[in-house]
Amino acid sequence: MVAETLMPAPPALLLTPPGVYAPQWDTGLLTRALCREDVDSATDVLDLGTGSGAVAVEAARLGARVTAVDISRLAVFTARVNALLARQRVRVRRGDLTRAVGGESYDLVVSNPPYVPSPAAKLPHRGPARAWEAGGDGRAFVDRICEAAPAVLRPGGVLLIVHSGLCGPADTLRRLTERGMRASITDRAMVPYGPVLRSRRPWLVRQGLVGAQDSREELVVVRAERP
């Protein structure tokens, strides 16, 4: 069953320097989904693309043993500092998604990956846009997570991933189901366009992804369980 569509408040953190994705509505939606899971001191959690560390810190507050991963050096530093400021223990690693934790397995994987469709031919390798640019269909990272998650989840483990309705929630469900996961949309919210979507509205309209008068996008949380 899909949960309520009220916009969740983004978590507040003390440190969000320029160049690191600050907690926003999608962060709040993923955190809300996290808090609905049965998380305690026996739960191993992996946060892929941790950014500021907001979701990782919340998982640690729930008692979990948390590993957070980001490819950005600044994000890794920020997540470590925010964990210290929150007085929570979070192991933060720099690396490319699950490649940073090769051979390890987890009870819960959470991710708020880059998911904004982009007209750019190549993904950025540095700068703040790396936190949201995700290729022409917005699925450059979502698809990789769908592919990799089953291998790092223990039996009965759960993946929670948040992304925009612009990049095909049905594709996410299909890809996860094809990999043997039981997948469904468990939460959604309509939120105002941020500055990135507003700036590329003409391109999105030409691609048929939004209407000319649209000013809000749908965010969804997909929950997938490994049998």
PDB file of C-alpha atoms in Angstrom:
ATOM      1  CA  MET A   1       0.000   0.000   0.000  1.00  0.00           C
ATOM      2  CA  VAL A   2       1.285   3.468  -0.863  1.00  0.00           C
ATOM      3  CA  ALA A   3       1.730   5.791   2.089  1.00  0.00           C
ATOM      4  CA  GLU A   4       0.471   9.346   2.416  1.00  0.00           C
ATOM      5  CA  THR A   5       1.492  11.975  -0.105  1.00  0.00           C
ATOM      6  CA  LEU A   6       2.179  14.805   2.350  1.00  0.00           C
ATOM      7  CA  MET A   7       5.571  16.373   1.793  1.00  0.00           C
ATOM      8  CA  PRO A   8       8.061  15.175   4.428  1.00  0.00           C
ATOM      9  CA  ALA A   9      10.257  17.761   6.079  1.00  0.00           C
ATOM     10  CA  PRO A  10      13.907  17.415   5.071  1.00  0.00           C
ATOM     11  CA  PRO A  11      16.226  16.560   7.959  1.00  0.00           C
ATOM     12  CA  ALA A  12      18.291  19.412   9.348  1.00  0.00           C
ATOM     13  CA  LEU A  13      22.057  19.090   9.609  1.00  0.00           C
ATOM     14  CA  LEU A  14      24.634  21.568  10.805  1.00  0.00           C
ATOM     15  CA  LEU A  15      27.071  21.244   7.902  1.00  0.00           C
ATOM     16  CA  THR A  16      26.112  21.349   4.217  1.00  0.00           C
ATOM     17  CA  PRO A  17      28.943  23.112   2.358  1.00  0.00           C
ATOM     18  CA  PRO A  18      28.619  24.222  -1.264  1.00  0.00           C
ATOM     19  CA  GLY A  19      29.202  21.245  -3.524  1.00  0.00           C
ATOM     20  CA  VAL A  20      27.468  18.721  -1.235  1.00  0.00           C
ATOM     21  CA  TYR A  21      23.819  17.823  -1.734  1.00  0.00           C
ATOM     22  CA  ALA A  22      21.905  19.438   1.115  1.00  0.00           C
ATOM     23  CA  PRO A  23      18.940  17.592   2.675  1.00  0.00           C
ATOM     24  CA  GLN A  24      15.792  18.242   0.633  1.00  0.00           C
ATOM     25  CA  TRP A  25      12.338  16.743   0.154  1.00  0.00           C
ATOM     26  CA  ASP A  26      13.735  13.505  -1.268  1.00  0.00           C
ATOM     27  CA  THR A  27      15.989  13.175   1.771  1.00  0.00           C
ATOM     28  CA  GLY A  28      12.958  13.543   4.014  1.00  0.00           C
ATOM     29  CA  LEU A  29      10.966  10.993   2.035  1.00  0.00           C
ATOM     30  CA  LEU A  30      13.760   8.419   2.251  1.00  0.00           C
ATOM     31  CA  THR A  31      14.248   9.102   5.956  1.00  0.00           C
ATOM     32  CA  ARG A  32      10.535   8.585   6.536  1.00  0.00           C
ATOM     33  CA  ALA A  33      10.726   5.239   4.748  1.00  0.00           C
ATOM     34  CA  LEU A  34      13.791   4.267   6.783  1.00  0.00           C
ATOM     35  CA  CYS A  35      11.974   4.975  10.037  1.00  0.00           C
ATOM     36  CA  ARG A  36       9.183   2.593   9.024  1.00  0.00           C
ATOM     37  CA  GLU A  37      11.616  -0.315   8.812  1.00  0.00           C
ATOM     38  CA  ASP A  38      12.471  -2.572  11.731  1.00  0.00           C
ATOM     39  CA  VAL A  39      15.882  -1.067  12.455  1.00  0.00           C
ATOM     40  CA  ASP A  40      17.789  -1.735  15.662  1.00  0.00           C
ATOM     41  CA  SER A  41      21.270  -2.465  16.972  1.00  0.00           C
ATOM     42  CA  ALA A  42      21.403  -5.748  15.041  1.00  0.00           C
ATOM     43  CA  THR A  43      20.769  -4.045  11.670  1.00  0.00           C
ATOM     44  CA  ASP A  44      23.587  -3.388   9.200  1.00  0.00           C
ATOM     45  CA  VAL A  45      22.702  -0.461   6.936  1.00  0.00           C
ATOM     46  CA  LEU A  46      24.433   0.719   3.766  1.00  0.00           C
ATOM     47  CA  ASP A  47      23.775   4.253   2.476  1.00  0.00           C
ATOM     48  CA  LEU A  48      24.776   4.632  -1.187  1.00  0.00           C
ATOM     49  CA  GLY A  49      25.510   8.203  -2.267  1.00  0.00           C
ATOM     50  CA  THR A  50      25.308   9.556   1.256  1.00  0.00           C
ATOM     51  CA  GLY A  51      25.987  13.212   0.406  1.00  0.00           C
ATOM     52  CA  SER A  52      25.664  15.172   3.648  1.00  0.00           C
ATOM     53  CA  GLY A  53      25.146  11.936   5.589  1.00  0.00           C
ATOM     54  CA  ALA A  54      21.603  12.872   6.658  1.00  0.00           C
ATOM     55  CA  VAL A  55      20.042   9.446   6.112  1.00  0.00           C
ATOM     56  CA  ALA A  56      23.079   7.601   7.468  1.00  0.00           C
ATOM     57  CA  VAL A  57      22.973   9.664  10.669  1.00  0.00           C
ATOM     58  CA  GLU A  58      19.273   8.944  11.091  1.00  0.00           C
ATOM     59  CA  ALA A  59      19.904   5.210  10.678  1.00  0.00           C
ATOM     60  CA  ALA A  60      22.595   5.434  13.343  1.00  0.00           C
ATOM     61  CA  ARG A  61      20.166   7.239  15.663  1.00  0.00           C
ATOM     62  CA  LEU A  62      17.847   4.251  15.275  1.00  0.00           C
ATOM     63  CA  GLY A  63      20.677   2.077  16.585  1.00  0.00           C
ATOM     64  CA  ALA A  64      21.921   0.533  13.332  1.00  0.00           C
ATOM     65  CA  ARG A  65      25.497  -0.204  12.362  1.00  0.00           C
ATOM     66  CA  VAL A  66      25.895   2.134   9.399  1.00  0.00           C
ATOM     67  CA  THR A  67      28.262   2.289   6.445  1.00  0.00           C
ATOM     68  CA  ALA A  68      27.921   5.313   4.154  1.00  0.00           C
ATOM     69  CA  VAL A  69      29.482   5.639   0.704  1.00  0.00           C
ATOM     70  CA  ASP A  70      30.047   8.566  -1.637  1.00  0.00           C
ATOM     71  CA  ILE A  71      32.388   9.172  -4.550  1.00  0.00           C
ATOM     72  CA  SER A  72      32.898  12.824  -3.601  1.00  0.00           C
ATOM     73  CA  ARG A  73      35.758  13.559  -1.223  1.00  0.00           C
ATOM     74  CA  LEU A  74      33.916  16.607   0.091  1.00  0.00           C
ATOM     75  CA  ALA A  75      30.764  14.581   0.719  1.00  0.00           C
ATOM     76  CA  VAL A  76      32.772  11.942   2.597  1.00  0.00           C
ATOM     77  CA  PHE A  77      34.312  14.650   4.781  1.00  0.00           C
ATOM     78  CA  THR A  78      30.906  16.274   5.330  1.00  0.00           C
ATOM     79  CA  ALA A  79      29.206  13.022   6.298  1.00  0.00           C
ATOM     80  CA  ARG A  80      31.971  12.245   8.779  1.00  0.00           C
ATOM     81  CA  VAL A  81      31.703  15.672  10.382  1.00  0.00           C
ATOM     82  CA  ASN A  82      27.907  15.529  10.563  1.00  0.00           C
ATOM     83  CA  ALA A  83      28.078  12.120  12.225  1.00  0.00           C
ATOM     84  CA  LEU A  84      30.502  13.528  14.783  1.00  0.00           C
ATOM     85  CA  LEU A  85      28.317  16.581  15.374  1.00  0.00           C
ATOM     86  CA  ALA A  86      25.307  14.297  15.881  1.00  0.00           C
ATOM     87  CA  ARG A  87      27.377  12.034  18.144  1.00  0.00           C
ATOM     88  CA  GLN A  88      26.560   9.035  16.005  1.00  0.00           C
ATOM     89  CA  ARG A  89      28.884   6.320  14.778  1.00  0.00           C
ATOM     90  CA  VAL A  90      28.893   6.079  10.974  1.00  0.00           C
ATOM     91  CA  ARG A  91      31.610   4.404   8.936  1.00  0.00           C
ATOM     92  CA  VAL A  92      32.091   6.551   5.824  1.00  0.00           C
ATOM     93  CA  ARG A  93      33.949   5.292   2.758  1.00  0.00           C
ATOM     94  CA  ARG A  94      34.845   6.976  -0.501  1.00  0.00           C
ATOM     95  CA  GLY A  95      34.011   4.911  -3.563  1.00  0.00           C
ATOM     96  CA  ASP A  96      31.691   4.175  -6.455  1.00  0.00           C
ATOM     97  CA  LEU A  97      28.456   2.750  -5.041  1.00  0.00           C
ATOM     98  CA  THR A  98      28.789  -0.912  -3.958  1.00  0.00           C
ATOM     99  CA  ARG A  99      32.359  -1.159  -5.260  1.00  0.00           C
ATOM    100  CA  ALA A 100      33.386   0.585  -2.043  1.00  0.00           C
ATOM    101  CA  VAL A 101      32.127  -2.339   0.084  1.00  0.00           C
ATOM    102  CA  GLY A 102      33.140  -5.360  -1.967  1.00  0.00           C
ATOM    103  CA  GLY A 103      32.406  -8.648  -0.224  1.00  0.00           C
ATOM    104  CA  GLU A 104      30.213  -7.143   2.499  1.00  0.00           C
ATOM    105  CA  SER A 105      26.487  -7.701   2.976  1.00  0.00           C
ATOM    106  CA  TYR A 106      23.731  -5.712   4.655  1.00  0.00           C
ATOM    107  CA  ASP A 107      20.220  -5.977   6.045  1.00  0.00           C
ATOM    108  CA  LEU A 108      19.122  -2.642   4.604  1.00  0.00           C
ATOM    109  CA  VAL A 109      20.405  -0.573   1.678  1.00  0.00           C
ATOM    110  CA  VAL A 110      19.180   3.006   1.288  1.00  0.00           C
ATOM    111  CA  SER A 111      19.904   5.401  -1.544  1.00  0.00           C
ATOM    112  CA  ASN A 112      18.988   8.865  -2.764  1.00  0.00           C
ATOM    113  CA  PRO A 113      21.008   8.758  -6.006  1.00  0.00           C
ATOM    114  CA  PRO A 114      21.321  11.387  -8.742  1.00  0.00           C
ATOM    115  CA  TYR A 115      18.151  11.063 -10.835  1.00  0.00           C
ATOM    116  CA  VAL A 116      17.513  14.287 -12.761  1.00  0.00           C
ATOM    117  CA  PRO A 117      17.247  13.780 -16.556  1.00  0.00           C
ATOM    118  CA  SER A 118      19.863  15.854 -18.336  1.00  0.00           C
ATOM    119  CA  PRO A 119      20.538  17.035 -21.881  1.00  0.00           C
ATOM    120  CA  ALA A 120      24.291  16.732 -21.260  1.00  0.00           C
ATOM    121  CA  ALA A 121      26.037  13.988 -23.224  1.00  0.00           C
ATOM    122  CA  LYS A 122      28.351  13.074 -20.343  1.00  0.00           C
ATOM    123  CA  LEU A 123      27.973  12.848 -16.598  1.00  0.00           C
ATOM    124  CA  PRO A 124      29.994  15.436 -14.636  1.00  0.00           C
ATOM    125  CA  HIS A 125      33.068  14.153 -12.808  1.00  0.00           C
ATOM    126  CA  ARG A 126      33.255  17.042 -10.352  1.00  0.00           C
ATOM    127  CA  GLY A 127      31.255  19.949  -9.037  1.00  0.00           C
ATOM    128  CA  PRO A 128      27.836  20.187  -7.378  1.00  0.00           C
ATOM    129  CA  ALA A 129      25.948  18.925 -10.469  1.00  0.00           C
ATOM    130  CA  ARG A 130      27.388  15.467  -9.839  1.00  0.00           C
ATOM    131  CA  ALA A 131      24.796  15.171  -7.044  1.00  0.00           C
ATOM    132  CA  TRP A 132      21.832  15.311  -9.437  1.00  0.00           C
ATOM    133  CA  GLU A 133      22.826  14.795 -13.094  1.00  0.00           C
ATOM    134  CA  ALA A 134      21.818  11.296 -14.247  1.00  0.00           C
ATOM    135  CA  GLY A 135      21.874  11.109 -18.043  1.00  0.00           C
ATOM    136  CA  GLY A 136      19.159  11.585 -20.646  1.00  0.00           C
ATOM    137  CA  ASP A 137      16.595   9.366 -18.908  1.00  0.00           C
ATOM    138  CA  GLY A 138      17.670  10.083 -15.327  1.00  0.00           C
ATOM    139  CA  ARG A 139      18.521   6.437 -14.720  1.00  0.00           C
ATOM    140  CA  ALA A 140      22.320   6.332 -14.942  1.00  0.00           C
ATOM    141  CA  PHE A 141      22.631   5.539 -11.215  1.00  0.00           C
ATOM    142  CA  VAL A 142      19.191   4.116 -10.461  1.00  0.00           C
ATOM    143  CA  ASP A 143      19.798   1.266 -12.919  1.00  0.00           C
ATOM    144  CA  ARG A 144      23.219   0.510 -11.439  1.00  0.00           C
ATOM    145  CA  ILE A 145      21.739   0.316  -7.955  1.00  0.00           C
ATOM    146  CA  CYS A 146      18.959  -1.990  -9.162  1.00  0.00           C
ATOM    147  CA  GLU A 147      21.651  -4.205 -10.654  1.00  0.00           C
ATOM    148  CA  ALA A 148      23.981  -4.193  -7.649  1.00  0.00           C
ATOM    149  CA  ALA A 149      21.633  -4.213  -4.658  1.00  0.00           C
ATOM    150  CA  PRO A 150      20.699  -7.916  -4.628  1.00  0.00           C
ATOM    151  CA  ALA A 151      24.365  -8.900  -4.349  1.00  0.00           C
ATOM    152  CA  VAL A 152      24.933  -6.839  -1.172  1.00  0.00           C
ATOM    153  CA  LEU A 153      21.637  -7.672   0.529  1.00  0.00           C
ATOM    154  CA  ARG A 154      21.291 -10.600   2.893  1.00  0.00           C
ATOM    155  CA  PRO A 155      18.291 -12.911   2.517  1.00  0.00           C
ATOM    156  CA  GLY A 156      15.286 -10.941   3.713  1.00  0.00           C
ATOM    157  CA  GLY A 157      17.194  -7.695   3.223  1.00  0.00           C
ATOM    158  CA  VAL A 158      15.534  -4.540   1.936  1.00  0.00           C
ATOM    159  CA  LEU A 159      16.449  -1.841  -0.564  1.00  0.00           C
ATOM    160  CA  LEU A 160      14.897   1.631  -0.205  1.00  0.00           C
ATOM    161  CA  ILE A 161      15.542   4.002  -3.103  1.00  0.00           C
ATOM    162  CA  VAL A 162      13.996   7.408  -3.734  1.00  0.00           C
ATOM    163  CA  HIS A 163      13.819   9.077  -7.117  1.00  0.00           C
ATOM    164  CA  SER A 164      11.696  11.280  -9.344  1.00  0.00           C
ATOM    165  CA  GLY A 165       8.677  10.096 -11.267  1.00  0.00           C
ATOM    166  CA  LEU A 166      10.379  11.652 -14.295  1.00  0.00           C
ATOM    167  CA  CYS A 167      12.814   8.754 -14.533  1.00  0.00           C
ATOM    168  CA  GLY A 168      10.382   5.881 -14.676  1.00  0.00           C
ATOM    169  CA  PRO A 169       9.334   4.209 -11.406  1.00  0.00           C
ATOM    170  CA  ALA A 170       7.816   1.372 -13.445  1.00  0.00           C
ATOM    171  CA  ASP A 171      11.261   0.650 -14.895  1.00  0.00           C
ATOM    172  CA  THR A 172      12.701   0.477 -11.390  1.00  0.00           C
ATOM    173  CA  LEU A 173      10.040  -1.999 -10.300  1.00  0.00           C
ATOM    174  CA  ARG A 174      10.589  -4.102 -13.404  1.00  0.00           C
ATOM    175  CA  ARG A 175      14.376  -4.204 -13.069  1.00  0.00           C
ATOM    176  CA  LEU A 176      14.234  -5.178  -9.415  1.00  0.00           C
ATOM    177  CA  THR A 177      11.578  -7.815 -10.044  1.00  0.00           C
ATOM    178  CA  GLU A 178      13.701  -9.305 -12.823  1.00  0.00           C
ATOM    179  CA  ARG A 179      16.487  -9.707 -10.272  1.00  0.00           C
ATOM    180  CA  GLY A 180      14.267 -11.715  -7.963  1.00  0.00           C
ATOM    181  CA  MET A 181      13.243  -8.890  -5.627  1.00  0.00           C
ATOM    182  CA  ARG A 182       9.736  -8.208  -4.354  1.00  0.00           C
ATOM    183  CA  ALA A 183       9.366  -4.532  -5.276  1.00  0.00           C
ATOM    184  CA  SER A 184       6.657  -1.919  -4.777  1.00  0.00           C
ATOM    185  CA  ILE A 185       6.204   1.822  -4.381  1.00  0.00           C
ATOM    186  CA  THR A 186       5.611   2.463  -0.696  1.00  0.00           C
ATOM    187  CA  ASP A 187       5.603   6.252  -0.475  1.00  0.00           C
ATOM    188  CA  ARG A 188       5.230   9.218  -2.784  1.00  0.00           C
ATOM    189  CA  ALA A 189       4.994  12.999  -2.555  1.00  0.00           C
ATOM    190  CA  MET A 190       4.374  15.924  -4.896  1.00  0.00           C
ATOM    191  CA  VAL A 191       6.971  18.647  -4.416  1.00  0.00           C
ATOM    192  CA  PRO A 192       7.669  21.990  -6.111  1.00  0.00           C
ATOM    193  CA  TYR A 193      10.267  22.094  -8.855  1.00  0.00           C
ATOM    194  CA  GLY A 194      13.674  23.043  -7.578  1.00  0.00           C
ATOM    195  CA  PRO A 195      16.037  25.385  -9.433  1.00  0.00           C
ATOM    196  CA  VAL A 196      17.519  22.594 -11.595  1.00  0.00           C
ATOM    197  CA  LEU A 197      14.169  21.435 -12.987  1.00  0.00           C
ATOM    198  CA  ARG A 198      12.986  25.008 -13.422  1.00  0.00           C
ATOM    199  CA  SER A 199      16.117  25.859 -15.407  1.00  0.00           C
ATOM    200  CA  ARG A 200      15.681  22.934 -17.822  1.00  0.00           C
ATOM    201  CA  ARG A 201      11.890  22.989 -18.126  1.00  0.00           C
ATOM    202  CA  PRO A 202      12.003  23.817 -21.895  1.00  0.00           C
ATOM    203  CA  TRP A 203      14.177  20.754 -22.551  1.00  0.00           C
ATOM    204  CA  LEU A 204      11.993  18.535 -20.357  1.00  0.00           C
ATOM    205  CA  VAL A 205       8.909  19.737 -22.237  1.00  0.00           C
ATOM    206  CA  ARG A 206      10.546  18.964 -25.591  1.00  0.00           C
ATOM    207  CA  GLN A 207      11.385  15.471 -24.321  1.00  0.00           C
ATOM    208  CA  GLY A 208       7.771  14.933 -23.317  1.00  0.00           C
ATOM    209  CA  LEU A 209       8.712  14.425 -19.675  1.00  0.00           C
ATOM    210  CA  VAL A 210       6.687  17.345 -18.285  1.00  0.00           C
ATOM    211  CA  GLY A 211       3.901  19.644 -19.398  1.00  0.00           C
ATOM    212  CA  ALA A 212       4.547  23.278 -20.211  1.00  0.00           C
ATOM    213  CA  GLN A 213       2.563  24.400 -17.159  1.00  0.00           C
ATOM    214  CA  ASP A 214       3.840  21.791 -14.714  1.00  0.00           C
ATOM    215  CA  SER A 215       5.495  23.163 -11.588  1.00  0.00           C
ATOM    216  CA  ARG A 216       5.595  20.089  -9.312  1.00  0.00           C
ATOM    217  CA  GLU A 217       7.233  16.692  -9.605  1.00  0.00           C
ATOM    218  CA  GLU A 218       6.372  13.398  -7.997  1.00  0.00           C
ATOM    219  CA  LEU A 219       8.945  11.698  -5.804  1.00  0.00           C
ATOM    220  CA  VAL A 220       8.595   7.991  -5.048  1.00  0.00           C
ATOM    221  CA  VAL A 221      10.170   5.534  -2.657  1.00  0.00           C
ATOM    222  CA  VAL A 222      10.632   2.044  -4.059  1.00  0.00           C
ATOM    223  CA  ARG A 223      10.990  -0.736  -1.508  1.00  0.00           C
ATOM    224  CA  ALA A 224      12.412  -4.054  -2.678  1.00  0.00           C
ATOM    225  CA  GLU A 225      12.944  -7.130  -0.525  1.00  0.00           C
ATOM    226  CA  ARG A 226      15.298  -9.976  -1.282  1.00  0.00           C
ATOM    227  CA  PRO A 227      13.639 -13.348  -0.614  1.00  0.00           C
TER     228      PRO A 227
END
